[in-house]
Amino acid sequence: MVRADAGARPLVGVRLVPALLVCLAAPAFFVLLTPWLGWILLAAGVGTAALLDRGGGGGEVVSVGSTLESSTQVGVARTPSLTRDLSLIAIGMLIVSVIPLKAELDDAAMVRFTLALGGAVLVPYLVSRFVYRDHAIRFPWRGGGRWTLWQWAWLVAVLVLGWLILPFYFITSGVYENWPVVDTPDLIARLFVGVGAVGIWDELFFICTCFALLRRHFADATANVLQAIVFVSFLWELGYRAWGPVLTIPFALLQAVIFLRTKSLAYVVTVHLLFDAVVFGVLVHAHNPGLLDAVFLVPAP
């Protein structure tokens, strides 16, 4: 079989413009809280991608034969559609943007989060699978095989780093107040479920959806920066404000790198859940002075 060289995924290029426009809709929605600006950016990004796709050529020619001259063409493997892939990211962001992301623990808020965040993962997957008829979005739960020594070591490191950094961040900046007071067993249990569920969703949407779609068109580094824009913007509205991006930007970038290295959704979810377990402990500590003072180095306010 002879296959024409499709070329490497670019670090930059004209096709980066629509992708950047779509990803910049995230800070419009979740940081500036300006929905109309987000809609304009999404429309401009997907529309620009459609114009570029129309003039972009047909894809790879696949042939059989002993030589290129004597071969017979048997089909065309089309290059991924930037328009379609950006539209899937846009759909997910639009669904998330319909609800306020302020952390709340009442029944109505938990239903809102479940429907919106669940829909933001499920709808793009279904559109990709059954409307566009491709497998652009996948969830490789154990794609990387058995965990190695460095993977187990990193899990320990995540717990230690979280224990050292997160209490200082949440308490000294006052951002713990962006989460509701949890001073009863029921509220503490709801916080535990909510923090864990959002952490799992982060990896399903930002890594397995946004990052996976973007890296079909761009070099890994470029796709990583683009998904981090969306990831960090979401976390900002969720409550990671003040100097939170100093923590969330490296975390978002590193999660994508780990996913590339391990090819395992199970592993990046485990990393995230361990980090969020410390977040949960710090929030309980901050809202209940004296309860966990022996655990953390920074006293509760």
XYZ file of N, CA and C in Angstrom, residues 32-286:
765
model
N -15.384 36.945 31.994
C -16.044 38.235 31.812
C -17.546 38.155 32.055
N -18.097 36.940 32.006
C -19.539 36.724 32.179
C -20.336 37.577 31.183
N -19.888 37.531 29.928
C -20.494 38.307 28.848
C -20.919 37.344 27.749
N -22.105 36.748 27.863
C -22.506 35.712 26.912
C -22.510 36.164 25.459
N -22.973 37.396 25.192
C -23.053 37.821 23.795
C -21.690 37.837 23.131
N -20.635 38.180 23.894
C -19.289 38.161 23.336
C -18.852 36.730 23.049
N -19.215 35.818 23.929
C -18.905 34.412 23.690
C -19.591 33.886 22.445
N -20.864 34.258 22.254
C -21.584 33.808 21.055
C -20.916 34.317 19.784
N -20.507 35.592 19.812
C -19.849 36.179 18.631
C -18.548 35.451 18.322
N -17.762 35.180 19.357
C -16.480 34.507 19.153
C -16.680 33.089 18.626
N -17.666 32.379 19.155
C -17.939 31.020 18.659
C -18.378 31.057 17.198
N -19.284 31.979 16.878
C -19.768 32.075 15.494
C -18.631 32.451 14.550
N -17.785 33.400 14.977
C -16.663 33.824 14.136
C -15.673 32.685 13.948
N -15.403 31.934 15.010
C -14.452 30.837 14.919
C -14.932 29.709 14.031
N -16.164 29.246 14.251
C -16.695 28.157 13.431
C -16.886 28.618 11.991
N -17.344 29.869 11.792
C -17.519 30.393 10.435
C -16.209 30.508 9.683
N -15.169 30.993 10.358
C -13.857 31.096 9.719
C -13.307 29.713 9.368
N -13.516 28.746 10.276
C -13.081 27.375 9.999
C -13.781 26.825 8.759
N -15.078 27.133 8.602
C -15.821 26.648 7.443
C -15.237 27.220 6.150
N -14.861 28.491 6.177
C -14.250 29.103 4.986
C -12.920 28.443 4.651
N -12.120 28.154 5.685
C -10.822 27.520 5.460
C -10.993 26.081 4.981
N -11.966 25.372 5.531
C -12.202 23.988 5.105
C -12.648 23.925 3.647
N -13.430 24.889 3.214
C -13.915 24.879 1.828
C -12.773 25.004 0.823
N -11.716 25.687 1.221
C -10.585 25.841 0.305
C -9.389 25.005 0.672
N -9.632 23.970 1.526
C -8.495 23.251 2.092
C -8.057 21.999 1.389
N -8.741 21.535 0.343
C -8.292 20.305 -0.326
C -8.983 19.080 0.203
N -8.683 17.972 -0.406
C -9.467 16.761 -0.202
C -8.950 15.777 0.795
N -7.663 15.652 1.039
C -7.155 14.686 1.999
C -6.132 13.760 1.387
N -5.901 12.622 2.041
C -4.884 11.679 1.610
C -5.447 10.689 0.584
N -4.739 10.490 -0.531
C -5.146 9.482 -1.508
C -4.540 8.147 -1.100
N -5.366 7.111 -1.015
C -4.910 5.787 -0.623
C -4.949 4.884 -1.855
N -3.810 4.235 -2.156
C -3.709 3.424 -3.364
C -3.069 2.086 -3.049
N -3.266 1.110 -3.954
C -2.586 -0.174 -3.849
C -1.811 -0.415 -5.128
N -0.686 -1.113 -5.011
C 0.131 -1.395 -6.184
C 1.581 -1.494 -5.797
N 2.367 -2.095 -6.662
C 3.785 -2.281 -6.362
C 4.541 -0.976 -6.423
N 4.134 -0.048 -7.263
C 4.770 1.266 -7.363
C 3.676 2.316 -7.436
N 4.040 3.547 -7.178
C 3.075 4.632 -7.228
C 2.495 4.770 -8.617
N 3.331 4.534 -9.689
C 2.855 4.704 -11.059
C 1.844 3.633 -11.457
N 2.024 2.395 -10.961
C 1.151 1.299 -11.364
C 0.007 1.042 -10.377
N -0.054 1.861 -9.334
C -1.048 1.616 -8.304
C -2.439 2.033 -8.758
N -3.438 1.523 -8.041
C -4.832 1.840 -8.319
C -5.440 2.523 -7.100
N -6.052 3.679 -7.344
C -6.657 4.398 -6.223
C -7.874 3.634 -5.725
N -7.959 3.467 -4.400
C -9.083 2.744 -3.814
C -9.911 3.621 -2.883
N -9.469 4.813 -2.628
C -10.269 5.665 -1.753
C -9.514 6.886 -1.303
N -10.222 7.744 -0.618
C -9.635 8.964 -0.091
C -9.917 9.039 1.400
N -8.863 9.120 2.198
C -9.013 9.307 3.637
C -9.018 10.808 3.903
N -10.176 11.342 4.157
C -10.286 12.787 4.272
C -9.637 13.278 5.561
N -9.042 14.452 5.473
C -8.465 15.062 6.664
C -9.590 15.479 7.591
N -9.343 15.532 8.898
C -10.407 15.920 9.825
C -10.936 17.313 9.503
N -12.217 17.511 9.692
C -12.844 18.809 9.442
C -12.673 19.707 10.651
N -11.980 20.813 10.466
C -11.812 21.779 11.553
C -13.159 22.357 11.950
N -14.018 22.583 10.992
C -15.347 23.132 11.284
C -16.120 22.216 12.217
N -16.140 20.926 11.880
C -16.879 19.986 12.708
C -16.292 19.886 14.112
N -14.981 19.794 14.199
C -14.352 19.621 15.510
C -14.529 20.854 16.387
N -14.395 22.036 15.802
C -14.619 23.256 16.588
C -16.084 23.396 16.967
N -16.975 22.929 16.108
C -18.397 23.004 16.448
C -18.718 22.136 17.654
N -18.030 21.002 17.804
C -18.257 20.140 18.963
C -17.812 20.833 20.249
N -16.668 21.506 20.201
C -16.211 22.268 21.371
C -17.184 23.392 21.671
N -17.648 24.072 20.618
C -18.597 25.170 20.793
C -19.898 24.690 21.429
N -20.387 23.535 20.986
C -21.619 22.977 21.563
C -21.445 22.740 23.062
N -20.317 22.150 23.435
C -20.071 21.891 24.844
C -20.027 23.160 25.666
N -19.331 24.170 25.165
C -19.241 25.429 25.911
C -20.594 26.113 26.017
N -21.378 26.070 24.954
C -22.706 26.688 24.985
C -23.583 26.027 26.048
N -23.503 24.707 26.145
C -24.320 24.005 27.136
C -23.897 24.384 28.548
N -22.591 24.435 28.801
C -22.113 24.804 30.137
C -22.496 26.241 30.468
N -22.471 27.121 29.472
C -22.688 28.553 29.727
C -24.121 28.892 30.098
N -25.044 27.944 29.955
C -26.436 28.279 30.250
C -26.714 28.303 31.749
N -25.797 27.801 32.571
C -26.014 27.818 34.021
C -24.922 28.655 34.689
N -25.223 29.265 35.832
C -24.161 29.902 36.625
C -23.294 28.828 37.259
N -22.002 29.060 37.291
C -21.085 28.047 37.819
C -20.693 28.289 39.273
N -21.362 29.207 39.918
C -21.090 29.415 41.337
C -21.379 28.130 42.102
N -20.443 27.762 42.954
C -20.582 26.507 43.696
C -21.736 26.611 44.689
N -22.725 25.759 44.527
C -23.860 25.676 45.439
C -24.173 24.210 45.678
N -24.808 23.927 46.822
C -24.995 22.531 47.218
C -26.450 22.142 47.431
N -27.385 23.007 47.075
C -28.791 22.645 47.216
C -29.186 21.686 46.097
N -30.354 21.065 46.227
C -30.795 20.060 45.257
C -30.890 20.630 43.849
N -31.472 21.820 43.706
C -31.655 22.422 42.383
C -30.315 22.678 41.708
N -29.346 23.169 42.473
C -28.027 23.448 41.896
C -27.348 22.173 41.442
N -27.474 21.104 42.226
C -26.820 19.859 41.856
C -27.467 19.247 40.612
N -28.783 19.423 40.460
C -29.450 18.948 39.243
C -28.989 19.775 38.044
N -28.891 21.105 38.219
C -28.426 21.971 37.133
C -27.039 21.566 36.671
N -26.139 21.372 37.607
C -24.775 20.988 37.257
C -24.756 19.633 36.558
N -25.531 18.692 37.055
C -25.555 17.358 36.453
C -26.017 17.417 35.006
N -27.105 18.142 34.752
C -27.644 18.221 33.403
C -26.732 18.985 32.464
N -26.218 20.137 32.914
C -25.401 20.977 32.034
C -24.044 20.339 31.765
N -23.359 19.906 32.811
C -22.034 19.336 32.602
C -22.128 17.976 31.906
N -23.128 17.198 32.285
C -23.312 15.926 31.597
C -23.632 16.128 30.127
N -24.497 17.094 29.839
C -24.836 17.376 28.445
C -23.663 17.887 27.645
N -22.769 18.645 28.294
C -21.615 19.201 27.585
C -20.645 18.123 27.124
N -20.658 16.965 27.772
C -19.847 15.828 27.335
C -20.638 14.922 26.401
N -21.870 14.630 26.787
C -22.663 13.657 26.046
C -23.100 14.150 24.671
N -23.565 15.383 24.575
C -24.073 15.885 23.296
C -22.976 15.960 22.231
N -21.800 16.545 22.500
C -20.747 16.518 21.469
C -20.359 15.094 21.070
N -20.312 14.173 22.036
C -19.977 12.781 21.702
C -21.019 12.189 20.754
N -22.287 12.394 21.064
C -23.347 11.834 20.230
C -23.381 12.472 18.843
N -23.151 13.783 18.789
C -23.112 14.463 17.490
C -21.951 13.928 16.661
N -20.788 13.782 17.288
C -19.622 13.255 16.583
C -19.873 11.841 16.080
N -20.461 11.014 16.940
C -20.611 9.599 16.605
C -21.727 9.343 15.605
N -22.860 10.004 15.793
C -24.040 9.623 15.015
C -24.452 10.653 13.957
N -24.003 11.908 14.086
C -24.298 12.915 13.061
C -23.121 13.045 12.103
N -21.921 13.277 12.668
C -20.728 13.391 11.830
C -20.164 12.025 11.443
N -20.581 10.979 12.166
C -20.175 9.593 11.890
C -18.652 9.404 11.902
N -18.056 9.878 12.976
C -16.638 9.600 13.189
C -16.431 9.237 14.656
N -15.193 8.998 15.010
C -14.860 8.639 16.389
C -13.853 9.654 16.931
N -14.151 10.941 16.723
C -13.218 11.979 17.148
C -13.087 12.045 18.662
N -14.145 11.705 19.373
C -14.141 11.770 20.837
C -14.155 10.354 21.387
N -13.145 10.021 22.160
C -13.045 8.706 22.784
C -12.674 8.882 24.253
N -12.928 7.866 25.039
C -12.617 7.900 26.468
C -11.798 6.653 26.823
N -10.493 6.680 26.541
C -9.639 5.489 26.745
C -9.340 5.256 28.222
N -10.229 4.550 28.886
C -10.141 4.421 30.341
C -8.812 3.803 30.780
N -8.380 2.724 30.124
C -7.118 2.089 30.517
C -6.222 1.896 29.304
N -6.108 2.945 28.510
C -5.361 2.834 27.270
C -3.877 2.608 27.425
N -3.321 2.945 28.572
C -1.877 2.879 28.721
C -1.343 1.648 29.419
N -2.197 0.690 29.753
C -1.722 -0.508 30.430
C -1.462 -0.276 31.910
N -0.614 -1.096 32.494
C -0.334 -1.017 33.929
C 0.459 0.232 34.256
N 0.183 0.798 35.422
C 0.870 2.019 35.835
C 2.316 1.713 36.214
N 3.195 2.611 35.848
C 4.619 2.450 36.102
C 4.993 3.058 37.445
N 6.245 2.899 37.822
C 6.717 3.432 39.108
C 6.589 4.947 39.155
N 6.937 5.632 38.041
C 6.845 7.088 38.059
C 5.402 7.553 38.196
N 4.449 6.784 37.658
C 3.050 7.154 37.797
C 2.588 7.056 39.253
N 2.988 5.992 39.933
C 2.635 5.872 41.347
C 3.321 6.963 42.168
N 4.566 7.281 41.806
C 5.293 8.328 42.531
C 4.616 9.686 42.346
N 4.096 9.927 41.138
C 3.442 11.208 40.896
C 2.153 11.338 41.709
N 1.436 10.241 41.916
C 0.239 10.287 42.741
C 0.573 10.730 44.165
N 1.669 10.223 44.693
C 2.104 10.638 46.029
C 2.499 12.111 46.014
N 3.212 12.512 44.970
C 3.648 13.904 44.863
C 2.465 14.864 44.792
N 1.406 14.470 44.087
C 0.209 15.312 43.980
C -0.389 15.563 45.358
N -0.477 14.510 46.163
C -1.019 14.676 47.510
C -0.149 15.605 48.355
N 1.160 15.431 48.282
C 2.069 16.259 49.077
C 2.018 17.710 48.615
N 2.086 17.931 47.303
C 2.043 19.296 46.787
C 0.718 19.974 47.112
N -0.375 19.231 46.971
C -1.675 19.802 47.322
C -1.747 20.176 48.792
N -1.243 19.310 49.644
C -1.251 19.569 51.087
C -0.427 20.806 51.442
N 0.676 21.023 50.726
C 1.531 22.168 51.006
C 0.972 23.476 50.439
N 0.394 23.427 49.232
C 0.048 24.648 48.506
C -1.403 25.073 48.709
N -2.324 24.142 48.640
C -3.745 24.511 48.591
C -4.257 25.220 49.846
N -3.873 24.803 51.065
C -4.359 25.561 52.227
C -3.895 27.020 52.197
N -2.662 27.232 51.802
C -2.147 28.602 51.721
C -2.940 29.407 50.702
N -3.210 28.807 49.533
C -3.951 29.514 48.490
C -5.377 29.827 48.935
N -6.118 28.819 49.358
C -7.527 29.027 49.678
C -7.727 29.970 50.852
N -6.925 29.831 51.883
C -7.164 30.581 53.118
C -6.591 31.992 53.053
N -5.353 32.150 52.594
C -4.765 33.494 52.577
C -5.386 34.393 51.526
N -5.884 33.812 50.433
C -6.525 34.628 49.391
C -8.009 34.861 49.674
N -8.573 34.056 50.547
C -9.989 34.169 50.853
C -10.917 33.513 49.849
N -10.370 32.791 48.861
C -11.240 32.217 47.837
C -12.085 31.060 48.366
N -11.774 30.548 49.560
C -12.625 29.493 50.115
C -14.054 29.998 50.281
N -14.217 31.318 50.376
C -15.550 31.884 50.527
C -16.364 31.793 49.235
N -15.713 31.435 48.119
C -16.461 31.213 46.878
C -17.236 29.905 46.914
N -16.962 29.066 47.906
C -17.705 27.828 48.110
C -18.611 27.994 49.324
N -19.775 27.361 49.338
C -20.698 27.532 50.465
C -20.140 26.963 51.758
N -20.647 27.492 52.861
C -20.263 26.993 54.177
C -20.719 25.540 54.304
N -19.814 24.687 54.745
C -20.138 23.260 54.946
C -19.873 22.941 56.410
N -20.924 23.005 57.209
C -20.765 22.821 58.649
C -21.712 21.767 59.218
N -22.277 20.941 58.334
C -23.099 19.813 58.780
C -22.665 18.576 58.002
N -22.912 17.383 58.535
C -22.538 16.170 57.788
C -23.155 16.104 56.403
N -24.412 16.559 56.266
C -25.074 16.517 54.961
C -24.365 17.417 53.950
N -24.026 18.628 54.362
C -23.357 19.559 53.449
C -21.948 19.088 53.114
N -21.262 18.523 54.091
C -19.916 18.008 53.840
C -19.979 16.861 52.832
N -20.973 15.985 52.974
C -21.127 14.882 52.021
C -21.451 15.406 50.633
N -22.301 16.418 50.531
C -22.639 17.002 49.228
C -21.412 17.651 48.590
N -20.606 18.328 49.405
C -19.386 18.937 48.880
C -18.444 17.872 48.334
N -18.311 16.771 49.057
C -17.436 15.690 48.618
C -17.872 15.146 47.263
N -19.163 14.900 47.111
C -19.692 14.381 45.845
C -19.508 15.415 44.735
N -19.829 16.673 45.029
C -19.745 17.718 44.006
C -18.330 17.955 43.519
N -17.383 18.052 44.444
C -15.991 18.289 44.060
C -15.467 17.132 43.212
N -15.767 15.914 43.610
C -15.298 14.759 42.845
C -15.935 14.667 41.478
N -17.245 14.919 41.405
C -17.950 14.817 40.122
C -17.443 15.849 39.128
N -17.231 17.067 39.586
C -16.719 18.109 38.686
C -15.299 17.770 38.241
N -14.504 17.204 39.139
C -13.148 16.815 38.774
C -13.123 15.770 37.665
N -14.001 14.780 37.758
C -14.083 13.771 36.696
C -14.533 14.415 35.391
N -15.538 15.289 35.483
C -16.043 15.967 34.276
C -14.941 16.783 33.601
N -14.112 17.447 34.393
C -13.017 18.236 33.819
C -12.206 17.423 32.824
N -11.864 16.211 33.198
C -11.029 15.391 32.324
C -11.814 14.887 31.109
N -13.092 14.591 31.294
C -13.910 14.144 30.166
C -14.080 15.238 29.123
N -14.258 16.469 29.573
C -14.515 17.553 28.623
C -13.229 18.226 28.145
N -12.391 18.660 29.044
C -11.226 19.442 28.636
C -10.145 18.590 27.976
N -9.948 17.375 28.448
C -8.900 16.527 27.889
C -9.437 15.634 26.779
N -10.453 14.816 27.098
C -10.936 13.837 26.114
C -11.781 14.461 25.011
N -12.292 15.658 25.226
C -13.082 16.323 24.189
C -12.290 17.469 23.568
N -12.056 18.550 24.319
C -11.390 19.730 23.738
C -9.978 19.417 23.241
N -9.150 18.871 24.112
C -7.762 18.612 23.737
C -7.676 17.578 22.620
N -8.476 16.522 22.725
C -8.436 15.478 21.692
C -8.858 16.021 20.329
N -9.873 16.871 20.300
C -10.319 17.448 19.035
C -9.291 18.414 18.463
N -8.702 19.223 19.306
C -7.739 20.223 18.840
C -6.459 19.590 18.305
N -6.021 18.497 18.925
C -4.768 17.900 18.476
C -4.927 17.112 17.179
N -6.138 16.986 16.664
C -6.324 16.448 15.316
C -5.856 17.442 14.256
N -5.672 18.707 14.659
C -5.349 19.766 13.704
C -4.048 20.501 14.020
N -3.600 20.431 15.265
C -2.446 21.212 15.683
C -1.454 20.345 16.454
N -0.229 20.833 16.523
C 0.785 20.156 17.332
C 0.300 20.056 18.776
N 0.814 19.062 19.490
C 0.363 18.832 20.855
C 0.498 20.079 21.725
N 1.599 20.803 21.589
C 1.822 21.992 22.416
C 0.757 23.050 22.153
N 0.425 23.250 20.884
C -0.588 24.240 20.531
C -1.957 23.819 21.054
N -2.316 22.567 20.828
C -3.597 22.070 21.319
C -3.685 22.173 22.836
N -2.571 21.956 23.507
C -2.560 22.015 24.966
C -2.821 23.429 25.464
N -2.175 24.413 24.859
C -2.389 25.804 25.268
C -3.840 26.211 25.026
N -4.390 25.795 23.896
C -5.767 26.146 23.576
C -6.752 25.543 24.578
N -6.566 24.244 24.907
C -7.498 23.642 25.859
C -7.341 24.247 27.242
N -6.125 24.677 27.579
C -5.896 25.285 28.894
C -6.660 26.601 29.037
N -6.820 27.331 27.936
C -7.613 28.569 27.974
C -9.037 28.260 28.433
N -9.601 27.196 27.876
C -10.975 26.813 28.218
C -11.031 26.277 29.647
N -10.091 25.407 29.981
C -10.028 24.774 31.305
C -9.938 25.821 32.412
N -8.987 26.722 32.305
C -8.730 27.700 33.362
C -9.878 28.700 33.475
N -10.502 29.049 32.355
C -11.635 29.976 32.398
C -12.793 29.373 33.172
N -13.077 28.093 32.926
C -14.136 27.396 33.660
C -13.832 27.389 35.156
N -12.605 27.063 35.523
C -12.240 27.004 36.932
C -12.324 28.371 37.595
N -12.089 29.439 36.819
C -12.191 30.796 37.368
C -13.616 31.061 37.857
N -14.616 30.814 36.990
C -15.991 31.060 37.428
C -16.387 30.116 38.543
N -15.858 28.906 38.521
C -16.188 27.938 39.563
C -15.720 28.413 40.933
N -14.675 29.250 40.978
C -14.230 29.763 42.263
C -12.737 29.910 42.446
N -11.939 29.401 41.502
C -10.478 29.467 41.628
C -9.993 30.825 41.132
N -10.210 31.858 41.939
C -9.917 33.229 41.530
C -8.692 33.758 42.268
N -8.612 35.096 42.394
C -7.413 35.728 42.959
C -6.198 35.285 42.141
N -5.210 34.676 42.794
C -4.044 34.204 42.026
C -4.167 32.723 41.675
N -5.409 32.256 41.616
C -5.665 30.871 41.270
C -5.078 30.411 39.950
N -5.106 31.248 38.881
C -4.512 30.802 37.610
C -3.045 30.407 37.705
N -2.337 30.927 38.705
C -0.942 30.503 38.894
C -0.883 28.996 39.170
N -1.935 28.459 39.765
C -2.020 27.023 40.016
C -2.749 26.286 38.900
N -3.857 26.856 38.424
C -4.696 26.119 37.480
C -4.098 26.033 36.080
N -3.328 27.039 35.662
C -2.705 26.965 34.329
C -1.710 25.806 34.257
N -0.736 25.713 35.191
C 0.170 24.552 35.133
C -0.565 23.224 35.270
N -1.608 23.198 36.107
C -2.349 21.956 36.293
C -3.015 21.528 34.991
N -3.664 22.466 34.301
C -4.341 22.150 33.044
C -3.355 21.650 31.995
N -2.223 22.334 31.880
C -1.215 21.933 30.896
C -0.625 20.566 31.233
N -0.363 20.348 32.507
C 0.278 19.105 32.931
C -0.650 17.906 32.766
N -1.942 18.102 33.011
C -2.883 16.995 32.837
C -2.899 16.495 31.398
N -2.838 17.422 30.435
C -2.816 17.013 29.030
C -1.527 16.261 28.702
N -0.406 16.743 29.232
C 0.876 16.070 28.991
C 0.837 14.658 29.578
N 0.304 14.523 30.787
C 0.213 13.208 31.422
C -0.681 12.287 30.614
N -1.784 12.827 30.081
C -2.680 12.016 29.271
C -1.977 11.513 28.014
N -1.188 12.375 27.381
C -0.426 11.950 26.206
C 0.573 10.868 26.572
N 1.169 11.015 27.722
C 2.210 10.080 28.147
C 1.623 8.718 28.542
N 0.481 8.747 29.233
C -0.083 7.510 29.769
C -1.163 6.900 28.877
N -1.795 7.744 28.047
C -2.932 7.303 27.213
C -4.041 6.690 28.071
N -4.162 7.150 29.302
C -5.089 6.548 30.250
C -5.961 7.612 30.900
N -7.257 7.574 30.601
C -8.198 8.453 31.286
C -8.267 8.112 32.764
N -8.159 6.827 33.085
C -8.207 6.410 34.489
C -7.114 7.093 35.297
N -5.929 7.229 34.704
C -4.825 7.813 35.463
C -5.023 9.311 35.681
N -5.374 10.061 34.633
C -5.538 11.507 34.819
C -6.719 11.806 35.732
N -7.754 10.964 35.697
C -8.865 11.144 36.627
C -8.400 10.891 38.058
N -7.569 9.866 38.256
C -7.046 9.580 39.594
C -6.216 10.746 40.111
N -5.354 11.299 39.269
C -4.569 12.477 39.666
C -5.495 13.605 40.084
N -6.508 13.854 39.261
C -7.415 14.963 39.543
C -8.189 14.720 40.837
N -8.650 13.514 41.044
C -9.428 13.224 42.243
C -8.582 13.324 43.511
N -7.319 12.946 43.438
C -6.442 13.113 44.601
C -6.240 14.587 44.906
N -6.036 15.392 43.859
C -5.907 16.834 44.042
C -7.184 17.392 44.650
N -8.330 16.957 44.129
C -9.609 17.467 44.617
C -9.924 16.970 46.022
N -9.375 15.832 46.401
C -9.564 15.366 47.769
C -8.925 16.343 48.749
N -7.765 16.883 48.375
C -7.127 17.899 49.216
C -7.954 19.186 49.206
N -8.466 19.566 48.026
C -9.344 20.742 47.939
C -10.526 20.576 48.893
N -11.160 19.424 48.855
C -12.291 19.137 49.744
C -11.879 19.300 51.208
N -10.753 18.704 51.592
C -10.291 18.802 52.969
C -10.019 20.237 53.375
N -9.428 21.017 52.492
C -9.120 22.418 52.806
C -10.398 23.229 52.987
N -11.395 22.993 52.137
C -12.657 23.732 52.260
C -13.365 23.394 53.572
N -13.369 22.125 53.949
C -13.949 21.742 55.239
C -13.164 22.394 56.367
N -11.862 22.379 56.269
C -10.989 23.002 57.277
C -11.257 24.495 57.387
N -11.358 25.181 56.254
C -11.532 26.640 56.260
C -12.877 27.051 56.852
